[in-house]
mmCIF file of C-alpha atoms and ligand atoms in Angstrom:
data_model
loop_
_atom_site.group_PDB
_atom_site.id
_atom_site.type_symbol
_atom_site.label_atom_id
_atom_site.label_comp_id
_atom_site.label_asym_id
_atom_site.label_seq_id
_atom_site.Cartn_x
_atom_site.Cartn_y
_atom_site.Cartn_z
ATOM 1 C CA MET A 1 57.723 -24.964 -7.679
ATOM 2 C CA LYS A 2 55.763 -25.401 -4.102
ATOM 3 C CA HIS A 3 56.504 -21.664 -3.407
ATOM 4 C CA LYS A 4 54.536 -21.234 -6.578
ATOM 5 C CA THR A 5 51.599 -23.557 -6.466
ATOM 6 C CA GLY A 6 51.134 -21.850 -2.785
ATOM 7 C CA LEU A 7 51.419 -18.066 -4.421
ATOM 8 C CA LEU A 8 48.487 -19.849 -7.075
ATOM 9 C CA VAL A 9 46.185 -21.574 -4.207
ATOM 10 C CA LEU A 10 46.855 -18.361 -2.510
ATOM 11 C CA PHE A 11 45.088 -16.265 -5.329
ATOM 12 C CA LEU A 12 42.078 -18.226 -6.417
ATOM 13 C CA PHE A 13 41.001 -17.946 -2.816
ATOM 14 C CA LEU A 14 41.625 -14.250 -2.040
ATOM 15 C CA ALA A 15 40.270 -14.033 -6.485
ATOM 16 C CA CYS A 16 37.238 -16.641 -4.802
ATOM 17 C CA SER A 17 36.240 -14.406 -1.776
ATOM 18 C CA LEU A 18 36.556 -11.205 -3.412
ATOM 19 C CA ALA A 19 33.838 -12.911 -6.357
ATOM 20 C CA PHE A 20 32.036 -14.139 -3.187
ATOM 21 C CA ALA A 21 32.095 -10.683 -1.179
ATOM 22 C CA GLN A 22 31.111 -8.967 -4.677
ATOM 23 C CA GLN A 23 27.716 -11.191 -5.234
ATOM 24 C CA ASP A 24 27.409 -10.245 -1.053
ATOM 25 C CA THR A 25 27.072 -6.733 -1.749
ATOM 26 C CA GLY A 26 25.675 -6.191 -5.073
ATOM 27 C CA PRO A 27 22.517 -6.141 -5.645
ATOM 28 C CA ILE A 28 19.569 -8.257 -4.755
ATOM 29 C CA GLN A 29 16.845 -8.664 -7.834
ATOM 30 C CA LEU A 30 13.309 -9.235 -6.439
ATOM 31 C CA PRO A 31 11.191 -11.886 -8.353
ATOM 32 C CA PRO A 32 8.221 -10.619 -9.855
ATOM 33 C CA PRO A 33 4.565 -9.922 -6.911
ATOM 34 C CA GLN A 34 2.514 -12.438 -6.580
ATOM 35 C CA THR A 35 -0.596 -10.447 -7.584
ATOM 36 C CA ASP A 36 -3.072 -12.885 -7.598
ATOM 37 C CA ILE A 37 -2.976 -14.920 -4.127
ATOM 38 C CA GLY A 38 -4.315 -13.358 -1.156
ATOM 39 C CA GLN A 39 -7.284 -12.490 1.187
ATOM 40 C CA PRO A 40 -10.192 -10.797 -0.328
ATOM 41 C CA LEU A 41 -10.144 -7.612 0.819
ATOM 42 C CA MET A 42 -12.937 -7.377 3.592
ATOM 43 C CA LYS A 43 -11.275 -10.064 5.002
ATOM 44 C CA ALA A 44 -7.817 -8.916 4.916
ATOM 45 C CA LEU A 45 -9.253 -5.000 6.348
ATOM 46 C CA SER A 46 -10.964 -7.331 9.714
ATOM 47 C CA LEU A 47 -7.456 -9.065 10.198
ATOM 48 C CA ARG A 48 -5.619 -5.864 9.991
ATOM 49 C CA ARG A 49 -3.427 -5.085 13.423
ATOM 50 C CA SER A 50 -0.223 -4.269 15.088
ATOM 51 C CA SER A 51 1.410 -6.885 16.576
ATOM 52 C CA ARG A 52 4.617 -7.063 18.220
ATOM 53 C CA SER A 53 5.980 -10.793 19.037
ATOM 54 C CA PHE A 54 7.999 -11.379 15.844
ATOM 55 C CA SER A 55 9.608 -14.722 15.209
ATOM 56 C CA GLU A 56 13.381 -14.639 13.710
ATOM 57 C CA LYS A 57 12.504 -16.815 10.830
ATOM 58 C CA PRO A 58 13.303 -14.452 7.003
ATOM 59 C CA LEU A 59 11.050 -13.801 4.780
ATOM 60 C CA SER A 60 11.117 -15.055 1.259
ATOM 61 C CA LEU A 61 12.427 -13.327 -1.454
ATOM 62 C CA GLN A 62 9.172 -14.063 -3.208
ATOM 63 C CA GLU A 63 7.505 -12.757 0.108
ATOM 64 C CA LEU A 64 9.784 -9.619 0.341
ATOM 65 C CA SER A 65 9.304 -8.823 -3.281
ATOM 66 C CA ASN A 66 5.346 -8.701 -2.898
ATOM 67 C CA LEU A 67 5.563 -7.106 0.364
ATOM 68 C CA LEU A 68 7.276 -4.217 -0.850
ATOM 69 C CA TRP A 69 5.319 -4.218 -4.371
ATOM 70 C CA ALA A 70 2.319 -4.135 -2.149
ATOM 71 C CA ALA A 71 4.237 -0.956 -0.170
ATOM 72 C CA HIS A 72 4.497 0.875 -3.254
ATOM 73 C CA GLY A 73 5.135 -1.422 -6.554
ATOM 74 C CA ILE A 74 4.828 -0.350 -9.972
ATOM 75 C CA ASN A 75 0.462 -1.079 -10.861
ATOM 76 C CA ARG A 76 0.767 0.471 -14.196
ATOM 77 C CA PRO A 77 3.576 -0.134 -15.505
ATOM 78 C CA GLY A 78 2.099 1.999 -18.666
ATOM 79 C CA SER A 79 2.673 5.303 -16.132
ATOM 80 C CA GLY A 80 5.161 4.176 -13.581
ATOM 81 C CA LYS A 81 2.420 4.797 -10.639
ATOM 82 C CA LEU A 82 2.578 3.096 -7.878
ATOM 83 C CA THR A 83 -0.071 0.719 -5.339
ATOM 84 C CA ALA A 84 0.277 3.834 -3.092
ATOM 85 C CA PRO A 85 -0.974 7.463 -3.823
ATOM 86 C CA SER A 86 1.523 10.214 -3.736
ATOM 87 C CA ALA A 87 1.465 14.028 -3.814
ATOM 88 C CA MET A 88 2.057 15.201 -7.108
ATOM 89 C CA ASN A 89 3.052 11.811 -8.207
ATOM 90 C CA TRP A 90 6.591 13.112 -7.033
ATOM 91 C CA GLN A 91 7.044 9.513 -5.325
ATOM 92 C CA GLU A 92 9.406 11.023 -3.243
ATOM 93 C CA VAL A 93 8.482 8.264 -0.030
ATOM 94 C CA ASP A 94 11.833 6.054 -0.521
ATOM 95 C CA VAL A 95 11.458 2.420 1.732
ATOM 96 C CA TYR A 96 15.016 1.381 2.822
ATOM 97 C CA VAL A 97 14.609 -2.118 4.112
ATOM 98 C CA ALA A 98 16.695 -3.150 7.247
ATOM 99 C CA LEU A 99 17.744 -6.920 6.855
ATOM 100 C CA PRO A 100 19.909 -9.323 8.895
ATOM 101 C CA GLU A 101 22.739 -9.056 6.432
ATOM 102 C CA GLY A 102 22.629 -5.014 6.155
ATOM 103 C CA LEU A 103 20.439 -2.199 5.297
ATOM 104 C CA TYR A 104 18.885 -2.013 1.763
ATOM 105 C CA LEU A 105 16.511 0.218 -0.777
ATOM 106 C CA HIS A 106 14.259 -0.394 -2.093
ATOM 107 C CA GLU A 107 14.622 0.273 -6.363
ATOM 108 C CA VAL A 108 10.689 0.920 -7.274
ATOM 109 C CA LYS A 109 11.345 1.047 -11.526
ATOM 110 C CA GLY A 110 14.000 -1.909 -11.462
ATOM 111 C CA HIS A 111 12.050 -3.467 -8.314
ATOM 112 C CA ARG A 112 15.296 -4.288 -6.602
ATOM 113 C CA LEU A 113 17.060 -4.216 -3.433
ATOM 114 C CA GLU A 114 20.706 -1.896 -3.648
ATOM 115 C CA PRO A 115 22.918 -2.639 -0.781
ATOM 116 C CA VAL A 116 23.300 1.174 1.100
ATOM 117 C CA VAL A 117 24.973 -0.668 3.981
ATOM 118 C CA SER A 118 26.634 -4.058 5.035
ATOM 119 C CA LYS A 119 25.910 -4.080 8.498
ATOM 120 C CA ASP A 120 23.300 -5.338 10.457
ATOM 121 C CA LEU A 121 21.213 -2.026 11.498
ATOM 122 C CA ARG A 122 17.826 -3.501 12.558
ATOM 123 C CA ARG A 123 18.395 -2.815 16.241
ATOM 124 C CA LEU A 124 18.960 0.755 15.313
ATOM 125 C CA THR A 125 15.590 0.673 13.390
ATOM 126 C CA GLY A 126 13.364 1.733 17.016
ATOM 127 C CA ARG A 127 13.577 2.028 20.751
ATOM 128 C CA GLN A 128 11.771 -1.344 20.729
ATOM 129 C CA SER A 129 13.900 -4.978 21.566
ATOM 130 C CA PHE A 130 11.752 -7.086 19.251
ATOM 131 C CA VAL A 131 12.770 -4.943 16.429
ATOM 132 C CA GLY A 132 16.202 -6.616 16.843
ATOM 133 C CA ARG A 133 14.628 -9.738 16.011
ATOM 134 C CA ALA A 134 12.562 -9.662 13.656
ATOM 135 C CA SER A 135 13.571 -10.250 10.211
ATOM 136 C CA VAL A 136 12.551 -7.505 8.730
ATOM 137 C CA ASN A 137 12.270 -3.798 9.486
ATOM 138 C CA LEU A 138 11.066 -1.055 6.605
ATOM 139 C CA ILE A 139 12.622 2.752 7.069
ATOM 140 C CA TYR A 140 10.295 5.388 5.521
ATOM 141 C CA VAL A 141 12.312 8.298 4.292
ATOM 142 C CA VAL A 142 10.887 11.146 2.695
ATOM 143 C CA ASP A 143 13.464 12.556 -0.102
ATOM 144 C CA PHE A 144 12.642 16.562 -0.264
ATOM 145 C CA SER A 145 15.263 16.802 -2.891
ATOM 146 C CA ARG A 146 12.163 15.124 -4.959
ATOM 147 C CA VAL A 147 9.645 17.731 -3.705
ATOM 148 C CA SER A 148 9.255 20.574 -6.276
ATOM 149 C CA ARG A 149 6.752 22.982 -4.640
ATOM 150 C CA GLY A 150 4.999 23.810 -1.877
ATOM 151 C CA ASN A 151 6.448 25.390 1.320
ATOM 152 C CA ARG A 152 7.862 22.633 3.650
ATOM 153 C CA GLU A 153 4.921 22.662 6.113
ATOM 154 C CA ASP A 154 2.603 21.778 3.719
ATOM 155 C CA THR A 155 4.929 18.925 1.938
ATOM 156 C CA THR A 156 6.207 17.165 5.207
ATOM 157 C CA VAL A 157 1.460 16.413 5.661
ATOM 158 C CA TRP A 158 1.419 15.607 2.449
ATOM 159 C CA SER A 159 4.923 13.447 2.080
ATOM 160 C CA ALA A 160 3.478 11.857 5.783
ATOM 161 C CA ALA A 161 0.016 10.603 4.458
ATOM 162 C CA GLY A 162 2.395 9.513 1.842
ATOM 163 C CA VAL A 163 3.980 7.147 4.027
ATOM 164 C CA GLY A 164 0.870 6.462 5.943
ATOM 165 C CA PHE A 165 -0.574 4.655 2.563
ATOM 166 C CA ILE A 166 2.685 2.908 2.239
ATOM 167 C CA ALA A 167 2.486 1.706 5.883
ATOM 168 C CA GLN A 168 -1.484 0.850 5.707
ATOM 169 C CA ASN A 169 -0.090 -1.420 2.380
ATOM 170 C CA VAL A 170 2.017 -3.067 4.181
ATOM 171 C CA TYR A 171 -0.545 -3.814 7.258
ATOM 172 C CA LEU A 172 -3.352 -4.805 4.749
ATOM 173 C CA TYR A 173 -0.777 -7.804 2.844
ATOM 174 C CA CYS A 174 0.167 -8.890 5.901
ATOM 175 C CA ALA A 175 -3.083 -9.334 7.373
ATOM 176 C CA SER A 176 -3.582 -11.291 4.257
ATOM 177 C CA GLN A 177 -0.411 -13.071 4.065
ATOM 178 C CA GLY A 178 -0.659 -14.100 7.718
ATOM 179 C CA LEU A 179 2.615 -12.011 8.650
ATOM 180 C CA ASN A 180 3.001 -9.853 11.987
ATOM 181 C CA THR A 181 3.323 -6.262 11.544
ATOM 182 C CA VAL A 182 3.369 -3.281 13.697
ATOM 183 C CA VAL A 183 3.915 0.616 12.295
ATOM 184 C CA ARG A 184 6.228 2.897 14.741
ATOM 185 C CA GLY A 185 7.205 5.677 15.749
ATOM 186 C CA LEU A 186 9.486 5.584 18.653
ATOM 187 C CA ILE A 187 12.958 5.858 16.721
ATOM 188 C CA ASP A 188 15.849 7.677 17.345
ATOM 189 C CA LYS A 189 16.093 9.286 14.189
ATOM 190 C CA ARG A 190 19.707 11.032 14.142
ATOM 191 C CA ALA A 191 20.953 7.830 15.344
ATOM 192 C CA LEU A 192 19.416 5.626 12.332
ATOM 193 C CA SER A 193 19.951 8.676 10.276
ATOM 194 C CA LYS A 194 23.738 9.111 10.579
ATOM 195 C CA ALA A 195 23.620 4.758 10.491
ATOM 196 C CA MET A 196 21.723 4.995 6.565
ATOM 197 C CA ASN A 197 24.430 7.774 5.848
ATOM 198 C CA LEU A 198 21.138 9.789 5.063
ATOM 199 C CA GLY A 199 21.613 13.197 3.195
ATOM 200 C CA PRO A 200 19.792 16.772 4.831
ATOM 201 C CA GLU A 201 17.442 16.804 2.332
ATOM 202 C CA GLN A 202 15.959 12.483 3.338
ATOM 203 C CA VAL A 203 13.814 12.645 6.821
ATOM 204 C CA ILE A 204 12.940 9.244 8.526
ATOM 205 C CA ILE A 205 9.204 10.045 8.841
ATOM 206 C CA LEU A 206 8.412 6.460 10.265
ATOM 207 C CA ALA A 207 9.350 2.227 10.078
ATOM 208 C CA GLN A 208 7.375 -0.637 10.736
ATOM 209 C CA THR A 209 8.292 -4.668 11.547
ATOM 210 C CA VAL A 210 7.323 -7.550 9.539
ATOM 211 C CA GLY A 211 7.963 -10.764 10.136
ATOM 212 C CA TYR A 212 6.388 -14.264 11.279
ATOM 213 C CA PRO A 213 4.367 -14.425 14.234
ATOM 214 C CA GLU A 214 5.932 -15.893 16.901
HETATM 215 C C1 FMN B 301 1.819 7.045 13.762
HETATM 216 C C2 FMN B 301 2.238 6.140 13.865
HETATM 217 C C3 FMN B 301 3.229 5.561 15.452
HETATM 218 C C4 FMN B 301 3.108 4.557 16.262
HETATM 219 N N1 FMN B 301 4.168 4.299 16.342
HETATM 220 C C5 FMN B 301 4.181 3.139 17.276
HETATM 221 C C6 FMN B 301 5.339 2.850 17.807
HETATM 222 O O1 FMN B 301 6.256 3.458 17.393
HETATM 223 N N2 FMN B 301 5.470 1.292 18.848
HETATM 224 C C7 FMN B 301 4.655 0.630 18.427
HETATM 225 O O2 FMN B 301 4.592 -0.481 18.953
HETATM 226 N N3 FMN B 301 3.091 0.786 18.020
HETATM 227 C C8 FMN B 301 3.274 2.008 17.364
HETATM 228 N N4 FMN B 301 1.919 2.317 16.597
HETATM 229 C C9 FMN B 301 0.723 1.735 16.597
HETATM 230 C C10 FMN B 301 -0.168 2.343 17.523
HETATM 231 O O3 FMN B 301 0.200 1.549 18.897
HETATM 232 C C11 FMN B 301 -1.440 0.919 17.172
HETATM 233 O O4 FMN B 301 -1.822 1.157 15.784
HETATM 234 C C12 FMN B 301 -2.300 1.019 18.094
HETATM 235 O O5 FMN B 301 -2.080 0.740 19.319
HETATM 236 C C13 FMN B 301 -3.697 0.723 17.950
HETATM 237 O O6 FMN B 301 -3.869 -0.736 17.430
HETATM 238 P P1 FMN B 301 -3.797 -1.512 16.031
HETATM 239 O O7 FMN B 301 -3.035 -1.023 14.831
HETATM 240 O O8 FMN B 301 -4.138 -3.253 16.234
HETATM 241 O O9 FMN B 301 -5.401 -1.064 15.665
HETATM 242 C C14 FMN B 301 1.905 3.942 15.946
HETATM 243 C C15 FMN B 301 0.888 3.852 15.061
HETATM 244 C C16 FMN B 301 0.997 5.098 14.570
HETATM 245 C C17 FMN B 301 -0.412 5.014 13.511
#
């Protein structure tokens, strides 16, 4: 009898652990963005700057939602178009989010974070030491399988420009909300691409660190 109870307790423990583990690795639904907050545009422009000191304090889910919506969220639900322009509206730039708990892909249509790698990859997102400390690192990846026309030279320029618009949206959101940020090209792209399990058509363009000031 004792033996059976022990087994039952063990079974319940394993079932609960599995349920929690699944919850941990499941998609994270972001709350709707707050579109009526922040500084006026001219004030945000006057505050825009690169900063390289970050505290470890995490961003709330609401702040992550606002940040990602500002970056490239849908601002016209009828057409599904975004806050950042996109050549031919290919929407070929993906924003990956490296958090202490793992790497996520911002799924634009559902405005949620899809888990990609359940490891802390922040340190790998750049060659500067603050990247491993800041609570959020965004990685801008172009998926050339969504680019349907033009030669690679042209489309690479267009896609890189698309990343620039997204990065500037992030700069302005951060300026408006008192967050620090810096866009970064100093990345070991081969190592990061491998850690992110990217496919042959997916190319890392830039990364951007976001967090509270130290
Ligand atoms: C394409 C690009 C790549 C950059 N790469 C890095 C980088 O790897 N690391 C870094 O600390 N800053 C990087 N920066 C930020 C610049 O150093 C910064 O914008 C510049 O010093 C001007 O400062 P400001 O943004 O405050 O005006 C990059 C900026 C751009 C546009």
